[in-house]
GROMACS .gro file of C-alpha atoms in nm:
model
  204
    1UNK     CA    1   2.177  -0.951  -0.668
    2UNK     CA    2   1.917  -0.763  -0.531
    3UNK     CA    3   1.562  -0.901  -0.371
    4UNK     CA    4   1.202  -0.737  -0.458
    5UNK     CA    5   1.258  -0.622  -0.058
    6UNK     CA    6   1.613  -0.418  -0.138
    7UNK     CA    7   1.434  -0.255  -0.463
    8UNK     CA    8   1.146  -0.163  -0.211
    9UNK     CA    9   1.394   0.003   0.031
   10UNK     CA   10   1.575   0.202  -0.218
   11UNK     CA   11   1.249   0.303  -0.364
   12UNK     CA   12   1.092   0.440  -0.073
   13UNK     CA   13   1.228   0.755   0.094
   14UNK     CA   14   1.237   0.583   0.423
   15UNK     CA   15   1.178   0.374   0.679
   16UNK     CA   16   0.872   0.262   0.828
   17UNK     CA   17   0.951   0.448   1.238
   18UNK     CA   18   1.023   0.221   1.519
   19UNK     CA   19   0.745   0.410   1.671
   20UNK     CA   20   0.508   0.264   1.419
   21UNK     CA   21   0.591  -0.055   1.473
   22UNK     CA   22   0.547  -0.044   1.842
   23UNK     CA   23   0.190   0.103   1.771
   24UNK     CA   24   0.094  -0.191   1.562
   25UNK     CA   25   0.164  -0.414   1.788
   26UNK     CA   26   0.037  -0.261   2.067
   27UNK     CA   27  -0.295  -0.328   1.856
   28UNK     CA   28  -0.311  -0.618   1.685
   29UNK     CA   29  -0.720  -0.637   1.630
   30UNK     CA   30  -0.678  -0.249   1.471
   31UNK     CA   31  -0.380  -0.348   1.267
   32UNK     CA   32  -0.587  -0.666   1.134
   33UNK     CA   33  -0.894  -0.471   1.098
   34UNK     CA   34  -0.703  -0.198   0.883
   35UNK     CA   35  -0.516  -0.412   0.669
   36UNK     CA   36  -0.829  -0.581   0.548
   37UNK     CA   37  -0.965  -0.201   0.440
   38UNK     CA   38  -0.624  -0.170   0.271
   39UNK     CA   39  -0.685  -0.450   0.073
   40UNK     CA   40  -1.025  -0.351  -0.036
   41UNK     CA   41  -0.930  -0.037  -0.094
   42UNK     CA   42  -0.643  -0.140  -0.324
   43UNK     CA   43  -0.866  -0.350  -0.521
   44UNK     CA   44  -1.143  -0.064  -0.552
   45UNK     CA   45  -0.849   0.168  -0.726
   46UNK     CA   46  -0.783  -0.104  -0.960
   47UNK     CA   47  -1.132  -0.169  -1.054
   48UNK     CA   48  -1.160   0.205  -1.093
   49UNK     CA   49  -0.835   0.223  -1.347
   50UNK     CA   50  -1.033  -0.078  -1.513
   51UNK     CA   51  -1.354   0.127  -1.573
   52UNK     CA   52  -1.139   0.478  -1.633
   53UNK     CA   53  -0.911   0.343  -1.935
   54UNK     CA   54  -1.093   0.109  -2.145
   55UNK     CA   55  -0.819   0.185  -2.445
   56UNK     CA   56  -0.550   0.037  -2.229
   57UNK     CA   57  -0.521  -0.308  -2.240
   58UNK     CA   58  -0.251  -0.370  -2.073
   59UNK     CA   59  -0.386  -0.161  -1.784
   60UNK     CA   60  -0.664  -0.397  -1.800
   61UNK     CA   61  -0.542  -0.665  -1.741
   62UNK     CA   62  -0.247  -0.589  -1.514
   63UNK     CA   63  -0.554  -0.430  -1.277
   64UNK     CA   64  -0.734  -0.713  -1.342
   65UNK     CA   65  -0.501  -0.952  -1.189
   66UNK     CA   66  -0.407  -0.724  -0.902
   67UNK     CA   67  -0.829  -0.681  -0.829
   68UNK     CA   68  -0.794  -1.090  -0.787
   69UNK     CA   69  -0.501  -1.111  -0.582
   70UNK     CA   70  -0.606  -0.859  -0.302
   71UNK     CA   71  -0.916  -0.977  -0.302
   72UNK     CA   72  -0.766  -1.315  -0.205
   73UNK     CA   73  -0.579  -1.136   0.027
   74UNK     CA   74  -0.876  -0.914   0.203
   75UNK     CA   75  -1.042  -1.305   0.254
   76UNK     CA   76  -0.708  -1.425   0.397
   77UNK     CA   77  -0.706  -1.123   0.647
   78UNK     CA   78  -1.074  -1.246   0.711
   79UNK     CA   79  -1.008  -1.581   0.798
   80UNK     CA   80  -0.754  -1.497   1.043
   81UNK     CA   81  -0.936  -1.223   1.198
   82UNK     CA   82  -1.253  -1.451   1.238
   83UNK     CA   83  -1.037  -1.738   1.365
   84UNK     CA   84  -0.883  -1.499   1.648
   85UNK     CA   85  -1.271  -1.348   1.696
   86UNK     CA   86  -1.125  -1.013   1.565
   87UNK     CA   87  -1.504  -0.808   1.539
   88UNK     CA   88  -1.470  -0.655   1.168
   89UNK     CA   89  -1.597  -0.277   1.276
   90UNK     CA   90  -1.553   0.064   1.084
   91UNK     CA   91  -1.308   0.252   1.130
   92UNK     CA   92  -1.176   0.600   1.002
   93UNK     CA   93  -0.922   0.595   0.658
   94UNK     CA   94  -0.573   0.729   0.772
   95UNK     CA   95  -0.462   1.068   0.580
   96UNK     CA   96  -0.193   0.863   0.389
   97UNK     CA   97  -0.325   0.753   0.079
   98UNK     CA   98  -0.571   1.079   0.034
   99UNK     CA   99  -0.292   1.292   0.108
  100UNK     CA  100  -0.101   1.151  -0.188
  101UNK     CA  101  -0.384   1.127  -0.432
  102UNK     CA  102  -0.476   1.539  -0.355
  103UNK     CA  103  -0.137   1.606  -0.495
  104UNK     CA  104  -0.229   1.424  -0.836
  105UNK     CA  105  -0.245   1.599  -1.190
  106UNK     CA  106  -0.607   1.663  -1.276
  107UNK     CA  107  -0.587   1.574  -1.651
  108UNK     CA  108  -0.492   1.286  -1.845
  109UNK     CA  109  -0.231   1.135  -1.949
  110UNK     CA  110  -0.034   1.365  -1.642
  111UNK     CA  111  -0.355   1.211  -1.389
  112UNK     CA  112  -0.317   0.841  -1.532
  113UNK     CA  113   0.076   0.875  -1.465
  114UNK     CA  114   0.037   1.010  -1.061
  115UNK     CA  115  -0.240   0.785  -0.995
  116UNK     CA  116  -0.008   0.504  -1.097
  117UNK     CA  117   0.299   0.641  -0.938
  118UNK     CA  118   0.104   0.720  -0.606
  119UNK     CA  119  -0.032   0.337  -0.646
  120UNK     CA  120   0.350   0.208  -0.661
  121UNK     CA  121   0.436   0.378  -0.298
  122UNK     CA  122   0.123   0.209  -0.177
  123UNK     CA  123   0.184  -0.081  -0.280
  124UNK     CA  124   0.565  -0.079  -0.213
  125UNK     CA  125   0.506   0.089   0.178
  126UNK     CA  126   0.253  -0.225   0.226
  127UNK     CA  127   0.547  -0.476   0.164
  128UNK     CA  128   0.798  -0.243   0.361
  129UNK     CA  129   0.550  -0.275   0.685
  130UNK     CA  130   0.503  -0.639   0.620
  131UNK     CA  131   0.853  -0.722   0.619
  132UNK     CA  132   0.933  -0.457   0.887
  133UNK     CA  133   0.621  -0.652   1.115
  134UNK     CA  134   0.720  -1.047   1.061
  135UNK     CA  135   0.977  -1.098   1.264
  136UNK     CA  136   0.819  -0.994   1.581
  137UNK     CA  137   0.434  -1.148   1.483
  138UNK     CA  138   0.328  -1.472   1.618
  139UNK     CA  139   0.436  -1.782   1.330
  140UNK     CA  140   0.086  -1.806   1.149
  141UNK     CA  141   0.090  -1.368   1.103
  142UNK     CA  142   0.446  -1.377   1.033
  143UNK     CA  143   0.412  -1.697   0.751
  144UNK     CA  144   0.123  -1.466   0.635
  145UNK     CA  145   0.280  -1.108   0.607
  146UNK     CA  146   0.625  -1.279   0.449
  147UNK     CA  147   0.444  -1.488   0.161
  148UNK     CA  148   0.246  -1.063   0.068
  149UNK     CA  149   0.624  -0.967   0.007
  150UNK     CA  150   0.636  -1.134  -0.324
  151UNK     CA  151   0.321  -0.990  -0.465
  152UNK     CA  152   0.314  -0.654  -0.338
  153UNK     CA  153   0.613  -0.669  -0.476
  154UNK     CA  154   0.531  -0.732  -0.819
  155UNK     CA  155   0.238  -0.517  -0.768
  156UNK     CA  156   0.455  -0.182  -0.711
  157UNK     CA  157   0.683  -0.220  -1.005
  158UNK     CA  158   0.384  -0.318  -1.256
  159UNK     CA  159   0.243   0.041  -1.138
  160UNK     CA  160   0.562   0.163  -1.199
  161UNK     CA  161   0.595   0.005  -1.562
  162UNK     CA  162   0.220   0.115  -1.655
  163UNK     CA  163   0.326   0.477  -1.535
  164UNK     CA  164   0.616   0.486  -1.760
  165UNK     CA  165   0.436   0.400  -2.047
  166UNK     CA  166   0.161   0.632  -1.967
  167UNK     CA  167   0.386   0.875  -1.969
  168UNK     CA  168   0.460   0.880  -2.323
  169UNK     CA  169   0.847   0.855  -2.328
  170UNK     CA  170   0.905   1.114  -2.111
  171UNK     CA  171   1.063   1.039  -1.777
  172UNK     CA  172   0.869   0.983  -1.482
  173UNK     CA  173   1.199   1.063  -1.202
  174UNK     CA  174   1.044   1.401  -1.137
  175UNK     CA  175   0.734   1.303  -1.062
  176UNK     CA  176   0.885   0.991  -0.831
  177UNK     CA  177   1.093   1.220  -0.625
  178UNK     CA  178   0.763   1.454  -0.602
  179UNK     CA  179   0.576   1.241  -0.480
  180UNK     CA  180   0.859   1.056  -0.242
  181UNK     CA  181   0.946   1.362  -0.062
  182UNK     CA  182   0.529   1.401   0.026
  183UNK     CA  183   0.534   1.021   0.137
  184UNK     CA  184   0.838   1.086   0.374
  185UNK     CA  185   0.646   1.310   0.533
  186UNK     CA  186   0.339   1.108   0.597
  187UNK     CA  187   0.524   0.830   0.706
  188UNK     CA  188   0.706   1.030   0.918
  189UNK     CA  189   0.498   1.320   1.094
  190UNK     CA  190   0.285   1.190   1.398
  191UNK     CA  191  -0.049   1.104   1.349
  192UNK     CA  192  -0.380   1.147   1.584
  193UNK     CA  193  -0.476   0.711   1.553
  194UNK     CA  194  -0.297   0.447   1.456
  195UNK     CA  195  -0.386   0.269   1.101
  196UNK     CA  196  -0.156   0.023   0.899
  197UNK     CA  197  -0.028   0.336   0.671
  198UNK     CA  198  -0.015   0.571   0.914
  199UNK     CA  199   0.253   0.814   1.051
  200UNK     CA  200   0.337   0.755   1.420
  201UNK     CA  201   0.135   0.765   1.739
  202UNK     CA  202   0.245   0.893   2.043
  203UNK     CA  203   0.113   0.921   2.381
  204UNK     CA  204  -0.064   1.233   2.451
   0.00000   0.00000   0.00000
């Protein structure tokens, strides 16, 4: 039987590069830092599907619960980041999740569908970076990044469920592997500074 982790793997296109992982822990106060914007971030998107379709209830309240959660989350990062004096400072978004979103539909229900699909690689790359990070954090980081695997779990397949209703019985595959070949290539191509959904960093 498969875990939430093995449907995350097949899901994605690929895997998070061992160059990534060397940059995040080569900088643990940006990778702490970032993740907490992530978390905001993914809670802002489901506010905004809250506010955007008021006909869908089951949007609703799926977004609802996922606006609580990683908002729990964003004050767990907190409280580790204050705890390790970890200054909270700005710093730039990474291309990943605007390059996705520019490639969405502009009119409903086609929007509503990509917005949700795009929100399922999130979602499911988060838990892929957690679990590829864990082994290799210090115990309180790694008990922390293991016990987001179950709900970022849940989170990407009830994205993927609201897309396939929103879709209106016709198949969402196309759009998956649209969007999955795009991701790949995020996740894959080098980019310029390091961020917890970014591409690789090398050395110049």
């Amino acid at each position: 039987m498969k875990t939430p982790l093995d449907e995350i793997q097949d899901f994605l296109p690929c895997q998070t590069p061992d160059r990534w992982l060397e940059n995040a822990l080569e900088n643990p106060a940006l990778m702490l830092i970032d993740h907490a914007n992530c978390e905001k971030k993914a809670a802002s998107t489901a506010m905004n599907l809250i506010y955007r379709y008021i006909d869908n209830f089951e949007l609703m309240n799926k977004m609802s619960k996922l606006v609580r959660e990683e908002m729990r989350h964003f004050e767990q990062v907190l409280a580790i980041m204050r705890k390790r004096e970890v200054v909270y400072q700005h710093v730039s978004a990474s291309r990943y999740a605007s390059g996705l979103r520019d490639l969405a539909r502009t009119e409903d229900p086609d929007k509503l569908v990509d917005v949700l699909i795009i929100g399922a690689f999130i979602e499911a790359r988060s838990c892929e970076r957690f679990a590829r990070l864990a082994p290799y954090l210090d115990p309180e980081l790694e008990t922390f990044y293991t016990s987001l695997l179950k709900s970022e779990g849940r989170h990407f397949k009830d994205y993927l469920a609201l897309a396939t209703k929103a879709s209106v019985g016709e198949s969402i595959s196309d759009r998956i592997a649209f969007f999955a070949q795009h991701e790949q290539h995020l996740i894959e191509s080098p980019d310029k500074e390091f961020r917890f959904h970014s591409g690789p960093v090398y050395a110049n």
